[in-house]
């Protein structure tokens, strides 16, 4: 599987999902349990991606400059700094720590 | 009504501009993960749903093309909420003709949020279309710009782009952490993913962590009655 296959299959599958919502009659996912699971899936996947992105190095877990950067990012989100500025600040913190260590 | 309409157009454009700015980070991170500029652009043009795009790039960054199936599964699972949005928007937008293609495509967090914030159906439609169009144009332009910047940066870890990716995911997660249940799922999923990282192939820890959502969601653990009523 090349990266192009991954990009195309995932793009078509994800775009197709958007059409499903318009084609099927309202009902199934409006019910409480499926709607709740769909919401929580988004949260679980994003949290898992944060953990892997902040701690993973291949199959090892490594604590490095990413952790202080993530803490700074959380503090900035807490005081409602816009997304783009927070992402740039996180990159700057990690790059700064790496430059001096 | 026309003053109201102008207000909705302004709201939609503002949300569109703010969201489009994320595209810079997406483009740069996609290239940092190993995609080329065109692959980053195809994701924004065709997939066009930020969470899924960031997820695909995150898994590829961890495991490369070998983690492809896990990357696809992650982005599809994150795209499932768009099905719910579609069901909500379909009776409001009632698209006909070419709009039957474009309306579902532009059904994303932000266009739905702006639409549902309005009361009158006519204003809901204005909010949906203005926001969707602004983001589609802006997001694709900024993806290209971000990807070209990422391409020019070279050694991405010296620039802290790996930390930027974690911060980007946190930014997508932050507004969703509004209940005890959401916080519990986020914490549980992060722990499961971290613990699974040394023992599973790259990409799979993220999928395994999704089980936390299914278990908590099925039995409504940590959920309150009041929230259920509000969510229904």
PDB file of N, CA and C in Angstrom, chain A residues 14-90:
ATOM      1  N   UNK A  14     -14.135   8.661   3.467  1.00  0.00           N
ATOM      2  CA  UNK A  14     -14.591   9.699   4.387  1.00  0.00           C
ATOM      3  C   UNK A  14     -15.601  10.631   3.719  1.00  0.00           C
ATOM      4  N   UNK A  15     -15.338  10.966   2.443  1.00  0.00           N
ATOM      5  CA  UNK A  15     -16.291  11.809   1.721  1.00  0.00           C
ATOM      6  C   UNK A  15     -17.618  11.067   1.542  1.00  0.00           C
ATOM      7  N   UNK A  16     -17.538   9.747   1.280  1.00  0.00           N
ATOM      8  CA  UNK A  16     -18.765   8.968   1.092  1.00  0.00           C
ATOM      9  C   UNK A  16     -19.628   8.985   2.349  1.00  0.00           C
ATOM     10  N   UNK A  17     -18.974   8.951   3.508  1.00  0.00           N
ATOM     11  CA  UNK A  17     -19.736   8.989   4.772  1.00  0.00           C
ATOM     12  C   UNK A  17     -20.625  10.219   4.849  1.00  0.00           C
ATOM     13  N   UNK A  18     -20.121  11.357   4.327  1.00  0.00           N
ATOM     14  CA  UNK A  18     -20.909  12.590   4.399  1.00  0.00           C
ATOM     15  C   UNK A  18     -22.203  12.449   3.601  1.00  0.00           C
ATOM     16  N   UNK A  19     -22.137  11.691   2.494  1.00  0.00           N
ATOM     17  CA  UNK A  19     -23.333  11.520   1.672  1.00  0.00           C
ATOM     18  C   UNK A  19     -24.342  10.584   2.340  1.00  0.00           C
ATOM     19  N   UNK A  20     -23.811   9.616   3.123  1.00  0.00           N
ATOM     20  CA  UNK A  20     -24.691   8.666   3.800  1.00  0.00           C
ATOM     21  C   UNK A  20     -25.720   9.402   4.651  1.00  0.00           C
ATOM     22  N   UNK A  21     -25.266  10.438   5.367  1.00  0.00           N
ATOM     23  CA  UNK A  21     -26.171  11.172   6.250  1.00  0.00           C
ATOM     24  C   UNK A  21     -27.334  11.801   5.498  1.00  0.00           C
ATOM     25  N   UNK A  22     -27.103  12.209   4.251  1.00  0.00           N
ATOM     26  CA  UNK A  22     -28.163  12.838   3.458  1.00  0.00           C
ATOM     27  C   UNK A  22     -29.083  11.815   2.806  1.00  0.00           C
ATOM     28  N   UNK A  23     -28.548  10.582   2.619  1.00  0.00           N
ATOM     29  CA  UNK A  23     -29.310   9.596   1.865  1.00  0.00           C
ATOM     30  C   UNK A  23     -30.224   8.753   2.744  1.00  0.00           C
ATOM     31  N   UNK A  24     -29.746   8.386   3.931  1.00  0.00           N
ATOM     32  CA  UNK A  24     -30.589   7.545   4.771  1.00  0.00           C
ATOM     33  C   UNK A  24     -31.591   8.421   5.505  1.00  0.00           C
ATOM     34  N   UNK A  25     -32.770   7.866   5.763  1.00  0.00           N
ATOM     35  CA  UNK A  25     -33.758   8.636   6.505  1.00  0.00           C
ATOM     36  C   UNK A  25     -33.256   8.877   7.926  1.00  0.00           C
ATOM     37  N   UNK A  26     -33.598  10.036   8.485  1.00  0.00           N
ATOM     38  CA  UNK A  26     -33.207  10.335   9.864  1.00  0.00           C
ATOM     39  C   UNK A  26     -33.757   9.228  10.745  1.00  0.00           C
ATOM     40  N   UNK A  27     -33.047   8.875  11.743  1.00  0.00           N
ATOM     41  CA  UNK A  27     -33.529   7.801  12.598  1.00  0.00           C
ATOM     42  C   UNK A  27     -32.401   7.184  13.368  1.00  0.00           C
ATOM     43  N   UNK A  28     -31.696   6.248  12.724  1.00  0.00           N
ATOM     44  CA  UNK A  28     -30.733   5.425  13.440  1.00  0.00           C
ATOM     45  C   UNK A  28     -29.781   6.230  14.315  1.00  0.00           C
ATOM     46  N   UNK A  29     -29.042   7.147  13.685  1.00  0.00           N
ATOM     47  CA  UNK A  29     -28.023   7.853  14.460  1.00  0.00           C
ATOM     48  C   UNK A  29     -28.602   8.962  15.324  1.00  0.00           C
ATOM     49  N   UNK A  30     -29.895   9.285  15.107  1.00  0.00           N
ATOM     50  CA  UNK A  30     -30.522  10.267  15.974  1.00  0.00           C
ATOM     51  C   UNK A  30     -30.850   9.630  17.316  1.00  0.00           C
ATOM     52  N   UNK A  31     -30.899   8.300  17.334  1.00  0.00           N
ATOM     53  CA  UNK A  31     -31.174   7.641  18.613  1.00  0.00           C
ATOM     54  C   UNK A  31     -30.026   7.927  19.563  1.00  0.00           C
ATOM     55  N   UNK A  32     -30.343   7.877  20.850  1.00  0.00           N
ATOM     56  CA  UNK A  32     -29.413   8.348  21.869  1.00  0.00           C
ATOM     57  C   UNK A  32     -28.080   7.614  21.847  1.00  0.00           C
ATOM     58  N   UNK A  33     -28.111   6.296  21.864  1.00  0.00           N
ATOM     59  CA  UNK A  33     -26.873   5.549  22.043  1.00  0.00           C
ATOM     60  C   UNK A  33     -25.914   5.688  20.859  1.00  0.00           C
ATOM     61  N   UNK A  34     -26.352   5.480  19.610  1.00  0.00           N
ATOM     62  CA  UNK A  34     -25.408   5.649  18.481  1.00  0.00           C
ATOM     63  C   UNK A  34     -24.871   7.069  18.382  1.00  0.00           C
ATOM     64  N   UNK A  35     -25.706   8.063  18.652  1.00  0.00           N
ATOM     65  CA  UNK A  35     -25.240   9.455  18.563  1.00  0.00           C
ATOM     66  C   UNK A  35     -24.180   9.717  19.620  1.00  0.00           C
ATOM     67  N   UNK A  36     -24.414   9.162  20.813  1.00  0.00           N
ATOM     68  CA  UNK A  36     -23.461   9.354  21.907  1.00  0.00           C
ATOM     69  C   UNK A  36     -22.123   8.697  21.563  1.00  0.00           C
ATOM     70  N   UNK A  37     -22.190   7.471  21.026  1.00  0.00           N
ATOM     71  CA  UNK A  37     -20.944   6.760  20.690  1.00  0.00           C
ATOM     72  C   UNK A  37     -20.200   7.498  19.576  1.00  0.00           C
ATOM     73  N   UNK A  38     -20.911   8.025  18.598  1.00  0.00           N
ATOM     74  CA  UNK A  38     -20.248   8.777  17.515  1.00  0.00           C
ATOM     75  C   UNK A  38     -19.521   9.999  18.081  1.00  0.00           C
ATOM     76  N   UNK A  39     -20.160  10.700  19.017  1.00  0.00           N
ATOM     77  CA  UNK A  39     -19.520  11.859  19.657  1.00  0.00           C
ATOM     78  C   UNK A  39     -18.274  11.442  20.433  1.00  0.00           C
ATOM     79  N   UNK A  40     -18.419  10.385  21.226  1.00  0.00           N
ATOM     80  CA  UNK A  40     -17.311   9.962  22.089  1.00  0.00           C
ATOM     81  C   UNK A  40     -16.158   9.384  21.273  1.00  0.00           C
ATOM     82  N   UNK A  41     -16.471   8.766  20.126  1.00  0.00           N
ATOM     83  CA  UNK A  41     -15.411   8.245  19.253  1.00  0.00           C
ATOM     84  C   UNK A  41     -14.475   9.365  18.839  1.00  0.00           C
ATOM     85  N   UNK A  42     -15.059  10.512  18.479  1.00  0.00           N
ATOM     86  CA  UNK A  42     -14.240  11.659  18.084  1.00  0.00           C
ATOM     87  C   UNK A  42     -13.291  12.042  19.216  1.00  0.00           C
ATOM     88  N   UNK A  43     -13.828  12.083  20.424  1.00  0.00           N
ATOM     89  CA  UNK A  43     -13.023  12.477  21.587  1.00  0.00           C
ATOM     90  C   UNK A  43     -11.921  11.458  21.858  1.00  0.00           C
ATOM     91  N   UNK A  44     -12.275  10.165  21.829  1.00  0.00           N
ATOM     92  CA  UNK A  44     -11.289   9.114  22.137  1.00  0.00           C
ATOM     93  C   UNK A  44     -10.157   9.111  21.118  1.00  0.00           C
ATOM     94  N   UNK A  45     -10.497   9.245  19.841  1.00  0.00           N
ATOM     95  CA  UNK A  45      -9.459   9.192  18.806  1.00  0.00           C
ATOM     96  C   UNK A  45      -8.540  10.403  18.910  1.00  0.00           C
ATOM     97  N   UNK A  46      -9.106  11.577  19.142  1.00  0.00           N
ATOM     98  CA  UNK A  46      -8.258  12.766  19.263  1.00  0.00           C
ATOM     99  C   UNK A  46      -7.335  12.651  20.474  1.00  0.00           C
ATOM    100  N   UNK A  47      -7.863  12.162  21.606  1.00  0.00           N
ATOM    101  CA  UNK A  47      -7.035  12.018  22.816  1.00  0.00           C
ATOM    102  C   UNK A  47      -5.927  10.989  22.575  1.00  0.00           C
ATOM    103  N   UNK A  48      -6.272   9.885  21.911  1.00  0.00           N
ATOM    104  CA  UNK A  48      -5.271   8.854  21.633  1.00  0.00           C
ATOM    105  C   UNK A  48      -4.187   9.406  20.704  1.00  0.00           C
ATOM    106  N   UNK A  49      -4.596  10.203  19.724  1.00  0.00           N
ATOM    107  CA  UNK A  49      -3.620  10.798  18.804  1.00  0.00           C
ATOM    108  C   UNK A  49      -2.696  11.763  19.545  1.00  0.00           C
ATOM    109  N   UNK A  50      -3.230  12.497  20.525  1.00  0.00           N
ATOM    110  CA  UNK A  50      -2.378  13.387  21.324  1.00  0.00           C
ATOM    111  C   UNK A  50      -1.331  12.562  22.065  1.00  0.00           C
ATOM    112  N   UNK A  51      -1.770  11.461  22.712  1.00  0.00           N
ATOM    113  CA  UNK A  51      -0.841  10.632  23.488  1.00  0.00           C
ATOM    114  C   UNK A  51       0.270  10.089  22.590  1.00  0.00           C
ATOM    115  N   UNK A  52      -0.122   9.548  21.442  1.00  0.00           N
ATOM    116  CA  UNK A  52       0.870   8.952  20.546  1.00  0.00           C
ATOM    117  C   UNK A  52       1.803  10.018  19.981  1.00  0.00           C
ATOM    118  N   UNK A  53       1.232  11.161  19.642  1.00  0.00           N
ATOM    119  CA  UNK A  53       2.032  12.231  19.043  1.00  0.00           C
ATOM    120  C   UNK A  53       2.982  12.859  20.066  1.00  0.00           C
ATOM    121  N   UNK A  54       2.576  12.899  21.329  1.00  0.00           N
ATOM    122  CA  UNK A  54       3.380  13.568  22.357  1.00  0.00           C
ATOM    123  C   UNK A  54       4.403  12.641  23.008  1.00  0.00           C
ATOM    124  N   UNK A  55       4.122  11.322  22.996  1.00  0.00           N
ATOM    125  CA  UNK A  55       4.983  10.389  23.728  1.00  0.00           C
ATOM    126  C   UNK A  55       5.661   9.363  22.837  1.00  0.00           C
ATOM    127  N   UNK A  56       5.089   9.064  21.680  1.00  0.00           N
ATOM    128  CA  UNK A  56       5.591   7.965  20.862  1.00  0.00           C
ATOM    129  C   UNK A  56       6.846   8.341  20.088  1.00  0.00           C
ATOM    130  N   UNK A  57       7.747   7.365  20.003  1.00  0.00           N
ATOM    131  CA  UNK A  57       8.904   7.473  19.112  1.00  0.00           C
ATOM    132  C   UNK A  57       9.056   6.080  18.515  1.00  0.00           C
ATOM    133  N   UNK A  58       8.429   5.854  17.371  1.00  0.00           N
ATOM    134  CA  UNK A  58       8.302   4.482  16.894  1.00  0.00           C
ATOM    135  C   UNK A  58       7.443   3.732  17.894  1.00  0.00           C
ATOM    136  N   UNK A  59       7.951   2.594  18.405  1.00  0.00           N
ATOM    137  CA  UNK A  59       7.167   1.853  19.392  1.00  0.00           C
ATOM    138  C   UNK A  59       7.633   2.126  20.816  1.00  0.00           C
ATOM    139  N   UNK A  60       8.514   3.092  21.001  1.00  0.00           N
ATOM    140  CA  UNK A  60       8.957   3.436  22.352  1.00  0.00           C
ATOM    141  C   UNK A  60       8.167   4.641  22.851  1.00  0.00           C
ATOM    142  N   UNK A  61       8.110   4.792  24.176  1.00  0.00           N
ATOM    143  CA  UNK A  61       7.536   5.991  24.770  1.00  0.00           C
ATOM    144  C   UNK A  61       8.680   6.862  25.269  1.00  0.00           C
ATOM    145  N   UNK A  62       8.719   8.102  24.831  1.00  0.00           N
ATOM    146  CA  UNK A  62       9.825   8.991  25.170  1.00  0.00           C
ATOM    147  C   UNK A  62       9.266  10.319  25.680  1.00  0.00           C
ATOM    148  N   UNK A  63       9.776  10.767  26.812  1.00  0.00           N
ATOM    149  CA  UNK A  63       9.402  12.098  27.319  1.00  0.00           C
ATOM    150  C   UNK A  63      10.478  13.079  26.876  1.00  0.00           C
ATOM    151  N   UNK A  64      10.101  14.058  26.049  1.00  0.00           N
ATOM    152  CA  UNK A  64      11.080  15.033  25.573  1.00  0.00           C
ATOM    153  C   UNK A  64      10.439  16.420  25.456  1.00  0.00           C
ATOM    154  N   UNK A  65      10.974  17.242  24.610  1.00  0.00           N
ATOM    155  CA  UNK A  65      10.524  18.632  24.492  1.00  0.00           C
ATOM    156  C   UNK A  65       9.049  18.760  24.115  1.00  0.00           C
ATOM    157  N   UNK A  66       8.447  17.659  23.601  1.00  0.00           N
ATOM    158  CA  UNK A  66       7.050  17.747  23.201  1.00  0.00           C
ATOM    159  C   UNK A  66       6.130  17.967  24.402  1.00  0.00           C
ATOM    160  N   UNK A  67       6.503  17.410  25.561  1.00  0.00           N
ATOM    161  CA  UNK A  67       5.623  17.504  26.736  1.00  0.00           C
ATOM    162  C   UNK A  67       5.513  18.950  27.238  1.00  0.00           C
ATOM    163  N   UNK A  68       6.624  19.645  27.486  1.00  0.00           N
ATOM    164  CA  UNK A  68       6.468  21.064  27.871  1.00  0.00           C
ATOM    165  C   UNK A  68       5.723  21.872  26.810  1.00  0.00           C
ATOM    166  N   UNK A  69       5.928  21.561  25.549  1.00  0.00           N
ATOM    167  CA  UNK A  69       5.219  22.272  24.480  1.00  0.00           C
ATOM    168  C   UNK A  69       3.714  22.046  24.593  1.00  0.00           C
ATOM    169  N   UNK A  70       3.330  20.801  24.901  1.00  0.00           N
ATOM    170  CA  UNK A  70       1.909  20.463  25.014  1.00  0.00           C
ATOM    171  C   UNK A  70       1.288  21.153  26.236  1.00  0.00           C
ATOM    172  N   UNK A  71       2.055  21.246  27.317  1.00  0.00           N
ATOM    173  CA  UNK A  71       1.557  21.916  28.520  1.00  0.00           C
ATOM    174  C   UNK A  71       1.323  23.404  28.232  1.00  0.00           C
ATOM    175  N   UNK A  72       2.266  24.012  27.520  1.00  0.00           N
ATOM    176  CA  UNK A  72       2.092  25.411  27.126  1.00  0.00           C
ATOM    177  C   UNK A  72       0.851  25.568  26.255  1.00  0.00           C
ATOM    178  N   UNK A  73       0.669  24.626  25.327  1.00  0.00           N
ATOM    179  CA  UNK A  73      -0.500  24.685  24.438  1.00  0.00           C
ATOM    180  C   UNK A  73      -1.786  24.612  25.243  1.00  0.00           C
ATOM    181  N   UNK A  74      -1.856  23.699  26.215  1.00  0.00           N
ATOM    182  CA  UNK A  74      -3.066  23.557  27.038  1.00  0.00           C
ATOM    183  C   UNK A  74      -3.348  24.856  27.788  1.00  0.00           C
ATOM    184  N   UNK A  75      -2.295  25.461  28.335  1.00  0.00           N
ATOM    185  CA  UNK A  75      -2.479  26.712  29.077  1.00  0.00           C
ATOM    186  C   UNK A  75      -3.016  27.802  28.153  1.00  0.00           C
ATOM    187  N   UNK A  76      -2.505  27.862  26.922  1.00  0.00           N
ATOM    188  CA  UNK A  76      -2.958  28.898  25.985  1.00  0.00           C
ATOM    189  C   UNK A  76      -4.403  28.661  25.540  1.00  0.00           C
ATOM    190  N   UNK A  77      -4.765  27.385  25.279  1.00  0.00           N
ATOM    191  CA  UNK A  77      -6.158  27.102  24.921  1.00  0.00           C
ATOM    192  C   UNK A  77      -7.078  27.496  26.067  1.00  0.00           C
ATOM    193  N   UNK A  78      -6.607  27.268  27.303  1.00  0.00           N
ATOM    194  CA  UNK A  78      -7.442  27.568  28.481  1.00  0.00           C
ATOM    195  C   UNK A  78      -7.769  29.054  28.553  1.00  0.00           C
ATOM    196  N   UNK A  79      -6.880  29.914  28.046  1.00  0.00           N
ATOM    197  CA  UNK A  79      -7.170  31.356  28.056  1.00  0.00           C
ATOM    198  C   UNK A  79      -7.618  31.828  26.671  1.00  0.00           C
ATOM    199  N   UNK A  80      -8.099  30.859  25.853  1.00  0.00           N
ATOM    200  CA  UNK A  80      -8.762  31.172  24.580  1.00  0.00           C
ATOM    201  C   UNK A  80      -7.879  31.854  23.545  1.00  0.00           C
ATOM    202  N   UNK A  81      -6.619  31.493  23.503  1.00  0.00           N
ATOM    203  CA  UNK A  81      -5.742  31.963  22.425  1.00  0.00           C
ATOM    204  C   UNK A  81      -6.126  31.189  21.161  1.00  0.00           C
ATOM    205  N   UNK A  82      -6.168  31.844  19.989  1.00  0.00           N
ATOM    206  CA  UNK A  82      -6.579  31.147  18.759  1.00  0.00           C
ATOM    207  C   UNK A  82      -5.661  29.969  18.387  1.00  0.00           C
ATOM    208  N   UNK A  83      -6.302  28.989  17.765  1.00  0.00           N
ATOM    209  CA  UNK A  83      -5.656  27.732  17.369  1.00  0.00           C
ATOM    210  C   UNK A  83      -4.297  27.928  16.707  1.00  0.00           C
ATOM    211  N   UNK A  84      -4.241  28.769  15.683  1.00  0.00           N
ATOM    212  CA  UNK A  84      -3.005  28.888  14.897  1.00  0.00           C
ATOM    213  C   UNK A  84      -1.855  29.398  15.757  1.00  0.00           C
ATOM    214  N   UNK A  85      -2.155  30.361  16.638  1.00  0.00           N
ATOM    215  CA  UNK A  85      -1.109  30.915  17.502  1.00  0.00           C
ATOM    216  C   UNK A  85      -0.625  29.863  18.495  1.00  0.00           C
ATOM    217  N   UNK A  86      -1.551  29.045  18.999  1.00  0.00           N
ATOM    218  CA  UNK A  86      -1.170  28.018  19.966  1.00  0.00           C
ATOM    219  C   UNK A  86      -0.261  26.984  19.301  1.00  0.00           C
ATOM    220  N   UNK A  87      -0.643  26.556  18.100  1.00  0.00           N
ATOM    221  CA  UNK A  87       0.161  25.558  17.394  1.00  0.00           C
ATOM    222  C   UNK A  87       1.565  26.100  17.126  1.00  0.00           C
ATOM    223  N   UNK A  88       1.647  27.356  16.732  1.00  0.00           N
ATOM    224  CA  UNK A  88       2.952  27.972  16.477  1.00  0.00           C
ATOM    225  C   UNK A  88       3.756  28.089  17.768  1.00  0.00           C
ATOM    226  N   UNK A  89       3.063  28.442  18.876  1.00  0.00           N
ATOM    227  CA  UNK A  89       3.760  28.556  20.158  1.00  0.00           C
ATOM    228  C   UNK A  89       4.310  27.209  20.592  1.00  0.00           C
ATOM    229  N   UNK A  90       3.526  26.143  20.406  1.00  0.00           N
ATOM    230  CA  UNK A  90       3.982  24.799  20.790  1.00  0.00           C
ATOM    231  C   UNK A  90       5.228  24.422  19.991  1.00  0.00           C
TER     232      UNK A  90
END
